[in-house]
PDB file of C-alpha atoms in Angstrom:
ATOM      1  CA  MET A  11      -0.046  -0.105   0.115  1.00  0.00           C
ATOM      2  CA  LYS A  12       1.598   3.265  -0.985  1.00  0.00           C
ATOM      3  CA  ARG A  13       0.840   6.064   1.661  1.00  0.00           C
ATOM      4  CA  ARG A  14       2.910   8.398   3.498  1.00  0.00           C
ATOM      5  CA  ASN A  15       5.033   8.091   6.513  1.00  0.00           C
ATOM      6  CA  PHE A  16       3.462  10.807   9.198  1.00  0.00           C
ATOM      7  CA  VAL A  17     -10.903  13.233  21.722  1.00  0.00           C
ATOM      8  CA  GLN A  18      -8.919  16.894  22.238  1.00  0.00           C
ATOM      9  CA  ASN A  19      -7.377  15.882  26.057  1.00  0.00           C
ATOM     10  CA  SER A  20      -7.135  18.627  28.439  1.00  0.00           C
ATOM     11  CA  VAL A  21      -4.742  17.548  30.783  1.00  0.00           C
ATOM     12  CA  LEU A  22      -5.442  17.900  34.723  1.00  0.00           C
ATOM     13  CA  ALA A  23      -3.434  20.129  37.130  1.00  0.00           C
ATOM     14  CA  GLY A  24      -1.956  17.042  38.907  1.00  0.00           C
ATOM     15  CA  ALA A  25      -0.954  15.347  35.834  1.00  0.00           C
ATOM     16  CA  SER A  26       2.071  18.393  35.515  1.00  0.00           C
ATOM     17  CA  ILE A  27       3.791  16.220  38.254  1.00  0.00           C
ATOM     18  CA  LEU A  28       3.629  13.082  36.139  1.00  0.00           C
ATOM     19  CA  THR A  29       4.987  14.937  32.614  1.00  0.00           C
ATOM     20  CA  THR A  30       7.401  17.369  34.101  1.00  0.00           C
ATOM     21  CA  GLY A  31      10.483  14.358  33.736  1.00  0.00           C
ATOM     22  CA  LEU A  32       8.763  13.485  30.386  1.00  0.00           C
ATOM     23  CA  LEU A  33       8.855  16.925  29.064  1.00  0.00           C
ATOM     24  CA  LYS A  34      12.368  18.022  30.191  1.00  0.00           C
ATOM     25  CA  SER A  35      14.712  17.108  27.761  1.00  0.00           C
ATOM     26  CA  ASN A  36      12.546  19.572  25.399  1.00  0.00           C
ATOM     27  CA  SER A  37      11.889  22.296  27.605  1.00  0.00           C
ATOM     28  CA  ALA A  38      14.202  24.625  26.075  1.00  0.00           C
ATOM     29  CA  ASN A  39      13.168  24.203  22.418  1.00  0.00           C
ATOM     30  CA  ALA A  40       9.712  24.591  23.891  1.00  0.00           C
ATOM     31  CA  ARG A  41      10.422  28.183  25.325  1.00  0.00           C
ATOM     32  CA  THR A  42      11.417  29.118  21.759  1.00  0.00           C
ATOM     33  CA  THR A  43       9.030  27.681  19.595  1.00  0.00           C
ATOM     34  CA  ASN A  44       5.923  27.510  21.533  1.00  0.00           C
ATOM     35  CA  VAL A  45       2.806  29.452  19.236  1.00  0.00           C
ATOM     36  CA  ASP A  46       0.321  30.763  21.625  1.00  0.00           C
ATOM     37  CA  ASN A  47       2.229  29.251  24.636  1.00  0.00           C
ATOM     38  CA  GLY A  48       1.669  25.645  23.936  1.00  0.00           C
ATOM     39  CA  LYS A  49      -2.207  25.852  24.779  1.00  0.00           C
ATOM     40  CA  PRO A  50      -4.229  22.713  23.368  1.00  0.00           C
ATOM     41  CA  PHE A  51      -5.997  23.337  20.111  1.00  0.00           C
ATOM     42  CA  ASN A  52      -9.950  23.212  19.606  1.00  0.00           C
ATOM     43  CA  LEU A  53      -9.650  19.729  17.732  1.00  0.00           C
ATOM     44  CA  ASN A  54      -7.240  16.887  18.569  1.00  0.00           C
ATOM     45  CA  TYR A  55      -4.238  17.144  15.813  1.00  0.00           C
ATOM     46  CA  GLY A  56      -2.053  13.987  15.503  1.00  0.00           C
ATOM     47  CA  ILE A  57       1.190  14.321  14.482  1.00  0.00           C
ATOM     48  CA  HIS A  58       3.187  11.598  12.493  1.00  0.00           C
ATOM     49  CA  ASP A  59       6.391  10.086  12.979  1.00  0.00           C
ATOM     50  CA  GLY A  60       9.044  12.871  11.719  1.00  0.00           C
ATOM     51  CA  MET A  61       6.856  16.035  11.774  1.00  0.00           C
ATOM     52  CA  PHE A  62       9.166  17.350  14.382  1.00  0.00           C
ATOM     53  CA  LYS A  63      12.225  15.711  13.678  1.00  0.00           C
ATOM     54  CA  ASN A  64      14.390  19.088  13.504  1.00  0.00           C
ATOM     55  CA  HIS A  65      13.426  20.179  16.514  1.00  0.00           C
ATOM     56  CA  ALA A  66      12.959  17.041  18.542  1.00  0.00           C
ATOM     57  CA  GLY A  67      15.452  14.515  16.769  1.00  0.00           C
ATOM     58  CA  GLY A  68      14.728  11.189  14.953  1.00  0.00           C
ATOM     59  CA  ASP A  69      13.281   9.253  17.972  1.00  0.00           C
ATOM     60  CA  PHE A  70       9.237   9.710  17.907  1.00  0.00           C
ATOM     61  CA  ILE A  71       9.096   9.742  21.449  1.00  0.00           C
ATOM     62  CA  ASP A  72      11.193  12.449  21.746  1.00  0.00           C
ATOM     63  CA  GLN A  73       9.160  14.196  18.816  1.00  0.00           C
ATOM     64  CA  ILE A  74       6.072  13.152  20.538  1.00  0.00           C
ATOM     65  CA  LYS A  75       6.882  15.015  24.011  1.00  0.00           C
ATOM     66  CA  PHE A  76       7.899  18.184  21.740  1.00  0.00           C
ATOM     67  CA  ALA A  77       4.483  18.111  20.001  1.00  0.00           C
ATOM     68  CA  TYR A  78       2.893  18.013  23.266  1.00  0.00           C
ATOM     69  CA  GLU A  79       4.482  21.054  24.579  1.00  0.00           C
ATOM     70  CA  GLN A  80       3.383  22.985  21.368  1.00  0.00           C
ATOM     71  CA  GLY A  81      -0.061  22.032  22.205  1.00  0.00           C
ATOM     72  CA  PHE A  82      -0.892  18.990  20.446  1.00  0.00           C
ATOM     73  CA  ARG A  83      -2.518  16.155  22.148  1.00  0.00           C
ATOM     74  CA  GLY A  84      -2.602  13.355  19.447  1.00  0.00           C
ATOM     75  CA  ILE A  85      -0.471  11.394  17.312  1.00  0.00           C
ATOM     76  CA  GLU A  86      -1.245   8.526  14.759  1.00  0.00           C
ATOM     77  CA  ASP A  87       1.489   6.153  12.953  1.00  0.00           C
ATOM     78  CA  ASN A  88       0.488   4.214   9.990  1.00  0.00           C
ATOM     79  CA  TRP A  89       3.498   1.809  10.768  1.00  0.00           C
ATOM     80  CA  MET A  90       2.784   1.136  14.079  1.00  0.00           C
ATOM     81  CA  GLY A  91       2.059  -2.378  13.473  1.00  0.00           C
ATOM     82  CA  GLY A  92       5.598  -2.855  11.865  1.00  0.00           C
ATOM     83  CA  ARG A  93       7.274  -1.541  14.637  1.00  0.00           C
ATOM     84  CA  PRO A  94       9.057  -3.605  17.554  1.00  0.00           C
ATOM     85  CA  VAL A  95       6.390  -4.702  20.368  1.00  0.00           C
ATOM     86  CA  ASP A  96       8.638  -2.942  23.224  1.00  0.00           C
ATOM     87  CA  GLN A  97       8.991   0.011  20.768  1.00  0.00           C
ATOM     88  CA  GLN A  98       4.819   0.208  20.655  1.00  0.00           C
ATOM     89  CA  LYS A  99       4.879  -0.171  24.325  1.00  0.00           C
ATOM     90  CA  LYS A 100       6.822   2.402  25.045  1.00  0.00           C
ATOM     91  CA  ILE A 101       4.854   4.693  22.900  1.00  0.00           C
ATOM     92  CA  GLY A 102       1.770   3.829  23.918  1.00  0.00           C
ATOM     93  CA  ASP A 103       3.117   4.422  27.870  1.00  0.00           C
ATOM     94  CA  THR A 104       4.082   7.710  26.808  1.00  0.00           C
ATOM     95  CA  LEU A 105       0.864   8.597  25.601  1.00  0.00           C
ATOM     96  CA  ALA A 106      -0.886   7.851  28.496  1.00  0.00           C
ATOM     97  CA  LYS A 107       1.469   9.130  30.907  1.00  0.00           C
ATOM     98  CA  LEU A 108       1.142  12.966  28.749  1.00  0.00           C
ATOM     99  CA  GLY A 109      -2.465  12.346  28.275  1.00  0.00           C
ATOM    100  CA  MET A 110      -2.388  11.985  24.627  1.00  0.00           C
ATOM    101  CA  THR A 111      -4.486  10.121  22.434  1.00  0.00           C
ATOM    102  CA  MET A 112      -3.153   7.667  19.569  1.00  0.00           C
ATOM    103  CA  GLY A 113      -4.948   7.943  16.411  1.00  0.00           C
ATOM    104  CA  VAL A 114      -4.913   5.162  13.665  1.00  0.00           C
ATOM    105  CA  PHE A 115      -2.269   2.971  12.239  1.00  0.00           C
ATOM    106  CA  VAL A 116      -2.499   0.902   9.092  1.00  0.00           C
ATOM    107  CA  GLN A 117      -3.909  -2.638   9.351  1.00  0.00           C
ATOM    108  CA  PRO A 118      -0.550  -4.507   9.616  1.00  0.00           C
ATOM    109  CA  GLY A 119       0.816  -6.930   6.971  1.00  0.00           C
ATOM    110  CA  LEU A 120      -1.390  -6.182   4.116  1.00  0.00           C
ATOM    111  CA  GLY A 121      -1.525  -4.003   1.056  1.00  0.00           C
ATOM    112  CA  ASN A 122      -3.142  -3.559  -1.837  1.00  0.00           C
ATOM    113  CA  ASP A 123      -1.769  -6.815  -3.898  1.00  0.00           C
ATOM    114  CA  THR A 124      -2.122  -8.594  -0.424  1.00  0.00           C
ATOM    115  CA  ASN A 125      -5.782  -7.651   0.277  1.00  0.00           C
ATOM    116  CA  LEU A 126      -7.923  -8.283  -2.223  1.00  0.00           C
ATOM    117  CA  LEU A 127     -10.963  -8.402  -0.371  1.00  0.00           C
ATOM    118  CA  ALA A 128     -13.065  -7.656  -3.645  1.00  0.00           C
ATOM    119  CA  SER A 129     -12.326 -10.870  -5.094  1.00  0.00           C
ATOM    120  CA  GLY A 130     -14.240 -12.972  -2.548  1.00  0.00           C
ATOM    121  CA  LYS A 131     -11.109 -15.834  -2.510  1.00  0.00           C
ATOM    122  CA  ALA A 132     -10.078 -17.478   0.990  1.00  0.00           C
ATOM    123  CA  GLU A 133      -6.504 -16.779   0.849  1.00  0.00           C
ATOM    124  CA  TYR A 134      -7.331 -12.813   0.585  1.00  0.00           C
ATOM    125  CA  ILE A 135     -10.011 -13.420   3.437  1.00  0.00           C
ATOM    126  CA  ASP A 136      -7.744 -15.714   5.433  1.00  0.00           C
ATOM    127  CA  LYS A 137      -4.807 -12.930   5.417  1.00  0.00           C
ATOM    128  CA  PHE A 138      -7.712 -10.289   6.330  1.00  0.00           C
ATOM    129  CA  ILE A 139      -8.651 -11.914   9.410  1.00  0.00           C
ATOM    130  CA  ALA A 140      -5.377 -12.969  10.470  1.00  0.00           C
ATOM    131  CA  SER A 141      -4.224  -9.315   9.966  1.00  0.00           C
ATOM    132  CA  CYS A 142      -7.558  -7.914  12.145  1.00  0.00           C
ATOM    133  CA  LYS A 143      -6.416 -10.394  15.259  1.00  0.00           C
ATOM    134  CA  GLU A 144      -2.859  -8.618  14.922  1.00  0.00           C
ATOM    135  CA  ALA A 145      -4.463  -5.301  14.887  1.00  0.00           C
ATOM    136  CA  VAL A 146      -6.212  -6.150  18.355  1.00  0.00           C
ATOM    137  CA  GLU A 147      -2.689  -7.035  19.870  1.00  0.00           C
ATOM    138  CA  VAL A 148      -1.033  -3.953  18.439  1.00  0.00           C
ATOM    139  CA  ALA A 149      -4.154  -1.618  19.804  1.00  0.00           C
ATOM    140  CA  LYS A 150      -3.863  -3.608  23.283  1.00  0.00           C
ATOM    141  CA  ARG A 151      -0.264  -1.943  23.410  1.00  0.00           C
ATOM    142  CA  THR A 152      -1.026   1.603  22.124  1.00  0.00           C
ATOM    143  CA  ASN A 153      -4.410   2.265  23.953  1.00  0.00           C
ATOM    144  CA  CYS A 154      -5.738   2.891  20.040  1.00  0.00           C
ATOM    145  CA  LYS A 155      -9.283   2.223  19.231  1.00  0.00           C
ATOM    146  CA  GLN A 156      -8.922   2.789  15.555  1.00  0.00           C
ATOM    147  CA  TYR A 157      -6.795   1.277  12.725  1.00  0.00           C
ATOM    148  CA  THR A 158      -7.014   1.975   8.833  1.00  0.00           C
ATOM    149  CA  VAL A 159      -8.435  -0.562   6.341  1.00  0.00           C
ATOM    150  CA  VAL A 160      -7.906  -0.416   2.504  1.00  0.00           C
ATOM    151  CA  PRO A 161      -9.909  -3.121   0.867  1.00  0.00           C
ATOM    152  CA  GLY A 162      -7.081  -3.557  -1.919  1.00  0.00           C
ATOM    153  CA  ASP A 163      -7.707  -3.056  -5.651  1.00  0.00           C
ATOM    154  CA  PHE A 164     -10.483  -4.022  -8.205  1.00  0.00           C
ATOM    155  CA  VAL A 165     -10.897  -7.174  -9.422  1.00  0.00           C
ATOM    156  CA  ARG A 166     -11.842  -6.553 -13.314  1.00  0.00           C
ATOM    157  CA  ASN A 167     -13.226 -10.064 -14.121  1.00  0.00           C
ATOM    158  CA  LEU A 168     -15.971  -9.442 -11.225  1.00  0.00           C
ATOM    159  CA  PRO A 169     -19.278  -7.138 -11.599  1.00  0.00           C
ATOM    160  CA  ILE A 170     -18.708  -4.279  -9.384  1.00  0.00           C
ATOM    161  CA  GLY A 171     -21.769  -5.604  -7.096  1.00  0.00           C
ATOM    162  CA  VAL A 172     -20.151  -9.170  -6.518  1.00  0.00           C
ATOM    163  CA  GLN A 173     -17.277  -7.425  -5.647  1.00  0.00           C
ATOM    164  CA  THR A 174     -19.006  -4.818  -3.218  1.00  0.00           C
ATOM    165  CA  GLY A 175     -20.921  -8.224  -1.804  1.00  0.00           C
ATOM    166  CA  ASN A 176     -17.801  -9.554  -1.327  1.00  0.00           C
ATOM    167  CA  VAL A 177     -15.985  -6.658   0.545  1.00  0.00           C
ATOM    168  CA  ILE A 178     -19.230  -6.557   2.892  1.00  0.00           C
ATOM    169  CA  GLU A 179     -19.023 -10.073   3.957  1.00  0.00           C
ATOM    170  CA  ALA A 180     -15.433  -9.881   4.454  1.00  0.00           C
ATOM    171  CA  ILE A 181     -15.451  -6.767   6.928  1.00  0.00           C
ATOM    172  CA  LYS A 182     -18.678  -8.458   8.894  1.00  0.00           C
ATOM    173  CA  ARG A 183     -16.072 -11.272   9.540  1.00  0.00           C
ATOM    174  CA  GLY A 184     -13.227  -8.991  10.244  1.00  0.00           C
ATOM    175  CA  THR A 185     -15.548  -6.698  12.542  1.00  0.00           C
ATOM    176  CA  ALA A 186     -16.730  -9.852  14.937  1.00  0.00           C
ATOM    177  CA  ILE A 187     -13.261 -10.127  15.817  1.00  0.00           C
ATOM    178  CA  ILE A 188     -12.361  -6.697  16.610  1.00  0.00           C
ATOM    179  CA  GLU A 189     -15.870  -5.727  18.251  1.00  0.00           C
ATOM    180  CA  PRO A 190     -15.402  -7.262  21.445  1.00  0.00           C
ATOM    181  CA  HIS A 191     -12.188  -5.221  22.152  1.00  0.00           C
ATOM    182  CA  GLY A 192     -13.918  -2.086  21.590  1.00  0.00           C
ATOM    183  CA  LEU A 193     -12.039  -1.709  18.368  1.00  0.00           C
ATOM    184  CA  MET A 194     -12.877   0.214  15.254  1.00  0.00           C
ATOM    185  CA  MET A 195     -11.645  -0.422  11.746  1.00  0.00           C
ATOM    186  CA  VAL A 196     -12.301   2.777   9.329  1.00  0.00           C
ATOM    187  CA  LEU A 197     -12.738   2.248   5.733  1.00  0.00           C
ATOM    188  CA  GLU A 198     -10.295   4.598   3.691  1.00  0.00           C
ATOM    189  CA  PRO A 199     -11.228   6.245   0.418  1.00  0.00           C
ATOM    190  CA  LEU A 200      -7.847   6.657  -1.620  1.00  0.00           C
ATOM    191  CA  SER A 201      -7.208   8.499  -4.814  1.00  0.00           C
ATOM    192  CA  ASP A 202      -3.631   7.183  -5.202  1.00  0.00           C
ATOM    193  CA  ASN A 203      -4.453   5.168  -8.268  1.00  0.00           C
ATOM    194  CA  PRO A 204      -7.498   3.984 -10.464  1.00  0.00           C
ATOM    195  CA  ASP A 205      -7.237   0.599  -9.517  1.00  0.00           C
ATOM    196  CA  LEU A 206      -8.208   0.807  -6.132  1.00  0.00           C
ATOM    197  CA  PHE A 207     -11.817  -0.486  -4.917  1.00  0.00           C
ATOM    198  CA  LEU A 208     -12.695   2.113  -2.325  1.00  0.00           C
ATOM    199  CA  ARG A 209     -12.598   5.605  -3.807  1.00  0.00           C
ATOM    200  CA  THR A 210     -15.195   7.669  -2.589  1.00  0.00           C
ATOM    201  CA  PRO A 211     -17.178   8.466   0.750  1.00  0.00           C
ATOM    202  CA  ASP A 212     -20.792   7.386  -0.585  1.00  0.00           C
ATOM    203  CA  GLN A 213     -19.259   4.068  -1.843  1.00  0.00           C
ATOM    204  CA  ALA A 214     -17.722   3.473   2.025  1.00  0.00           C
ATOM    205  CA  TYR A 215     -20.960   4.773   3.503  1.00  0.00           C
ATOM    206  CA  ALA A 216     -23.067   2.035   1.911  1.00  0.00           C
ATOM    207  CA  ILE A 217     -20.754  -0.752   2.758  1.00  0.00           C
ATOM    208  CA  CYS A 218     -20.786   0.743   6.650  1.00  0.00           C
ATOM    209  CA  LYS A 219     -24.143   0.573   6.449  1.00  0.00           C
ATOM    210  CA  ALA A 220     -24.656  -2.903   5.201  1.00  0.00           C
ATOM    211  CA  VAL A 221     -22.237  -4.015   7.706  1.00  0.00           C
ATOM    212  CA  GLY A 222     -23.862  -2.424  10.489  1.00  0.00           C
ATOM    213  CA  SER A 223     -21.418  -2.586  13.327  1.00  0.00           C
ATOM    214  CA  PRO A 224     -20.053   0.141  15.446  1.00  0.00           C
ATOM    215  CA  SER A 225     -16.775  -1.439  14.728  1.00  0.00           C
ATOM    216  CA  CYS A 226     -16.575  -0.297  10.615  1.00  0.00           C
ATOM    217  CA  LYS A 227     -17.040   3.394   9.897  1.00  0.00           C
ATOM    218  CA  ILE A 228     -15.202   5.949   7.229  1.00  0.00           C
ATOM    219  CA  LEU A 229     -11.864   7.435   7.330  1.00  0.00           C
ATOM    220  CA  TYR A 230     -12.747  10.949   5.821  1.00  0.00           C
ATOM    221  CA  ASP A 231      -9.146  12.102   4.597  1.00  0.00           C
ATOM    222  CA  MET A 232      -9.874  15.413   2.719  1.00  0.00           C
ATOM    223  CA  TYR A 233      -6.907  15.390   0.901  1.00  0.00           C
ATOM    224  CA  HIS A 234      -8.196  12.210  -1.050  1.00  0.00           C
ATOM    225  CA  ILE A 235     -11.798  13.442  -1.046  1.00  0.00           C
ATOM    226  CA  GLN A 236     -10.236  16.901  -2.696  1.00  0.00           C
ATOM    227  CA  ARG A 237      -9.144  14.915  -5.630  1.00  0.00           C
ATOM    228  CA  ASN A 238     -11.310  12.467  -6.468  1.00  0.00           C
ATOM    229  CA  GLN A 239     -14.407  14.419  -6.268  1.00  0.00           C
ATOM    230  CA  GLY A 240     -14.228  17.700  -4.023  1.00  0.00           C
ATOM    231  CA  ASN A 241     -17.357  18.827  -2.861  1.00  0.00           C
ATOM    232  CA  ILE A 242     -15.862  17.854   0.707  1.00  0.00           C
ATOM    233  CA  ILE A 243     -18.650  19.819   3.198  1.00  0.00           C
ATOM    234  CA  PRO A 244     -21.455  18.298   1.475  1.00  0.00           C
ATOM    235  CA  THR A 245     -20.252  14.885   1.174  1.00  0.00           C
ATOM    236  CA  LEU A 246     -19.294  15.175   4.716  1.00  0.00           C
ATOM    237  CA  ASN A 247     -22.567  15.586   5.785  1.00  0.00           C
ATOM    238  CA  TRP A 248     -24.351  13.131   4.090  1.00  0.00           C
ATOM    239  CA  VAL A 249     -22.132  10.581   5.493  1.00  0.00           C
ATOM    240  CA  TYR A 250     -21.418  12.190   8.842  1.00  0.00           C
ATOM    241  CA  ASP A 251     -23.227   8.979  10.948  1.00  0.00           C
ATOM    242  CA  GLU A 252     -20.730   6.719   9.593  1.00  0.00           C
ATOM    243  CA  ILE A 253     -17.703   8.777   9.755  1.00  0.00           C
ATOM    244  CA  GLY A 254     -15.005   6.979  12.422  1.00  0.00           C
ATOM    245  CA  TYR A 255     -11.948   9.001  11.911  1.00  0.00           C
ATOM    246  CA  TYR A 256     -10.778  12.340   9.860  1.00  0.00           C
ATOM    247  CA  GLN A 257      -7.516  13.047   8.227  1.00  0.00           C
ATOM    248  CA  VAL A 258      -5.659  16.338   6.821  1.00  0.00           C
ATOM    249  CA  GLY A 259      -3.689  17.258   3.881  1.00  0.00           C
ATOM    250  CA  ASP A 260      -4.078  20.041   1.828  1.00  0.00           C
ATOM    251  CA  ASN A 261      -4.000  19.814  -2.046  1.00  0.00           C
ATOM    252  CA  PRO A 262      -1.860  20.101  -4.300  1.00  0.00           C
ATOM    253  CA  GLY A 263       1.066  19.024  -2.662  1.00  0.00           C
ATOM    254  CA  ARG A 264      -0.285  16.796   0.385  1.00  0.00           C
ATOM    255  CA  ASN A 265       1.193  19.617   2.853  1.00  0.00           C
ATOM    256  CA  GLU A 266      -0.365  21.351   6.081  1.00  0.00           C
ATOM    257  CA  PRO A 267      -3.488  23.423   5.726  1.00  0.00           C
ATOM    258  CA  GLY A 268      -3.201  26.660   4.015  1.00  0.00           C
ATOM    259  CA  THR A 269      -0.866  25.745   1.610  1.00  0.00           C
ATOM    260  CA  GLY A 270      -3.400  24.291  -0.978  1.00  0.00           C
ATOM    261  CA  GLU A 271      -6.967  24.801  -2.343  1.00  0.00           C
ATOM    262  CA  ILE A 272      -8.759  23.728   1.054  1.00  0.00           C
ATOM    263  CA  ASN A 273     -10.485  25.978   3.209  1.00  0.00           C
ATOM    264  CA  TYR A 274      -9.453  23.817   6.600  1.00  0.00           C
ATOM    265  CA  LYS A 275     -10.993  26.867   8.759  1.00  0.00           C
ATOM    266  CA  ASN A 276     -14.097  26.207   7.465  1.00  0.00           C
ATOM    267  CA  ILE A 277     -13.996  22.318   7.610  1.00  0.00           C
ATOM    268  CA  PHE A 278     -12.618  22.336  11.229  1.00  0.00           C
ATOM    269  CA  LYS A 279     -15.351  24.414  12.446  1.00  0.00           C
ATOM    270  CA  LEU A 280     -17.717  22.088  10.944  1.00  0.00           C
ATOM    271  CA  ILE A 281     -16.035  19.241  12.724  1.00  0.00           C
ATOM    272  CA  TYR A 282     -15.769  20.849  15.846  1.00  0.00           C
ATOM    273  CA  ASP A 283     -19.580  21.972  15.619  1.00  0.00           C
ATOM    274  CA  LYS A 284     -20.612  18.616  14.967  1.00  0.00           C
ATOM    275  CA  GLY A 285     -18.848  17.674  18.508  1.00  0.00           C
ATOM    276  CA  TYR A 286     -16.343  15.338  17.087  1.00  0.00           C
ATOM    277  CA  LYS A 287     -13.866  14.449  20.128  1.00  0.00           C
ATOM    278  CA  GLY A 288     -11.466  12.107  18.389  1.00  0.00           C
ATOM    279  CA  VAL A 289      -8.060  12.583  16.313  1.00  0.00           C
ATOM    280  CA  VAL A 290      -7.686  14.836  13.263  1.00  0.00           C
ATOM    281  CA  GLY A 291      -4.721  12.700  11.678  1.00  0.00           C
ATOM    282  CA  MET A 292      -2.324  14.889  10.244  1.00  0.00           C
ATOM    283  CA  GLU A 293      -1.406  12.783   7.327  1.00  0.00           C
ATOM    284  CA  HIS A 294       0.684  15.160   4.862  1.00  0.00           C
ATOM    285  CA  GLY A 295       4.100  16.532   4.887  1.00  0.00           C
ATOM    286  CA  ASN A 296       5.955  20.066   5.934  1.00  0.00           C
ATOM    287  CA  ALA A 297       6.105  22.500   3.144  1.00  0.00           C
ATOM    288  CA  GLY A 298       9.006  24.031   4.505  1.00  0.00           C
ATOM    289  CA  ALA A 299      11.962  22.553   5.482  1.00  0.00           C
ATOM    290  CA  GLY A 300      13.901  22.330   8.680  1.00  0.00           C
ATOM    291  CA  LYS A 301      13.029  24.049  11.870  1.00  0.00           C
ATOM    292  CA  ALA A 302      11.605  26.735  10.285  1.00  0.00           C
ATOM    293  CA  GLY A 303       9.432  24.288   8.115  1.00  0.00           C
ATOM    294  CA  GLU A 304       8.208  22.968  11.366  1.00  0.00           C
ATOM    295  CA  LEU A 305       7.247  26.150  12.765  1.00  0.00           C
ATOM    296  CA  ALA A 306       5.486  27.370   9.933  1.00  0.00           C
ATOM    297  CA  LEU A 307       3.421  23.722  10.212  1.00  0.00           C
ATOM    298  CA  ILE A 308       2.439  24.873  13.752  1.00  0.00           C
ATOM    299  CA  LYS A 309       1.584  28.504  12.814  1.00  0.00           C
ATOM    300  CA  ALA A 310      -0.432  26.912  10.003  1.00  0.00           C
ATOM    301  CA  TYR A 311      -2.624  24.805  12.464  1.00  0.00           C
ATOM    302  CA  ARG A 312      -3.157  27.707  14.473  1.00  0.00           C
ATOM    303  CA  GLU A 313      -4.836  30.066  12.270  1.00  0.00           C
ATOM    304  CA  ALA A 314      -6.858  26.951  10.400  1.00  0.00           C
ATOM    305  CA  ASP A 315      -7.816  26.133  14.519  1.00  0.00           C
ATOM    306  CA  GLY A 316      -8.787  29.564  15.104  1.00  0.00           C
ATOM    307  CA  PHE A 317     -12.517  29.335  14.233  1.00  0.00           C
ATOM    308  CA  ILE A 318     -13.445  30.299  18.103  1.00  0.00           C
TER     309      ILE A 318
END
């Protein structure tokens, strides 16, 4: 699967004692880089690995601590399932101590060529079920509640209705495994190539309705939706009751809000007004290089988040 590596939580006053030691190594950087004194954002934006490497270094845990000092209260990590178990646990422990939330990781071990759910073939369904079981264990280590699922590519020798039925049946089997653990798979419509089976939110909406489980929802990635069809706000309203997670990336360029054509201030206000409390994944690159680019990214989120 070709992807980029990348509930607003208020920390109680008593938690400051707990977090002092964790944040100490980055405190000098924080004093010189905080925007709006590092206050939490209105929405819970989730950083990814590498986003603040110039300020905090290459260790993702140090980047998480730095992001906390800037006001971020969430992370997402597409490749969490591929990290060593001890590292998964360390990241989970760090998030718990800081009062931060883990957003999505990508379903472990599967790509578009190994997750051909539309085919209905047992070999692909078996791999999908095994991956669902693995996702449960990753989620336990990181206190994560959601992970990303992409059904894979079209199967060109089958009618679209048959393919859709195959995907629905596979997802039903997957949700039977994860639902008892309070875990949710979020189906992501993508724009990466025309061979992908799942490309639009209304298509994902129909699948979620047919599956009928709280453990199957839509990942609403504004970057991909803008590229595939646009009409982001009306579409969001149409499928809202089946959205479980949001991701951000401006278009063109797939960088932070304000670097492209999408009006994220209006979108963020809509999401906030609807009462969404989960992570909004920052699945994009930095438009600028070095520390200056990282500071510009923080400023861009302050501006887009300034709808109140």
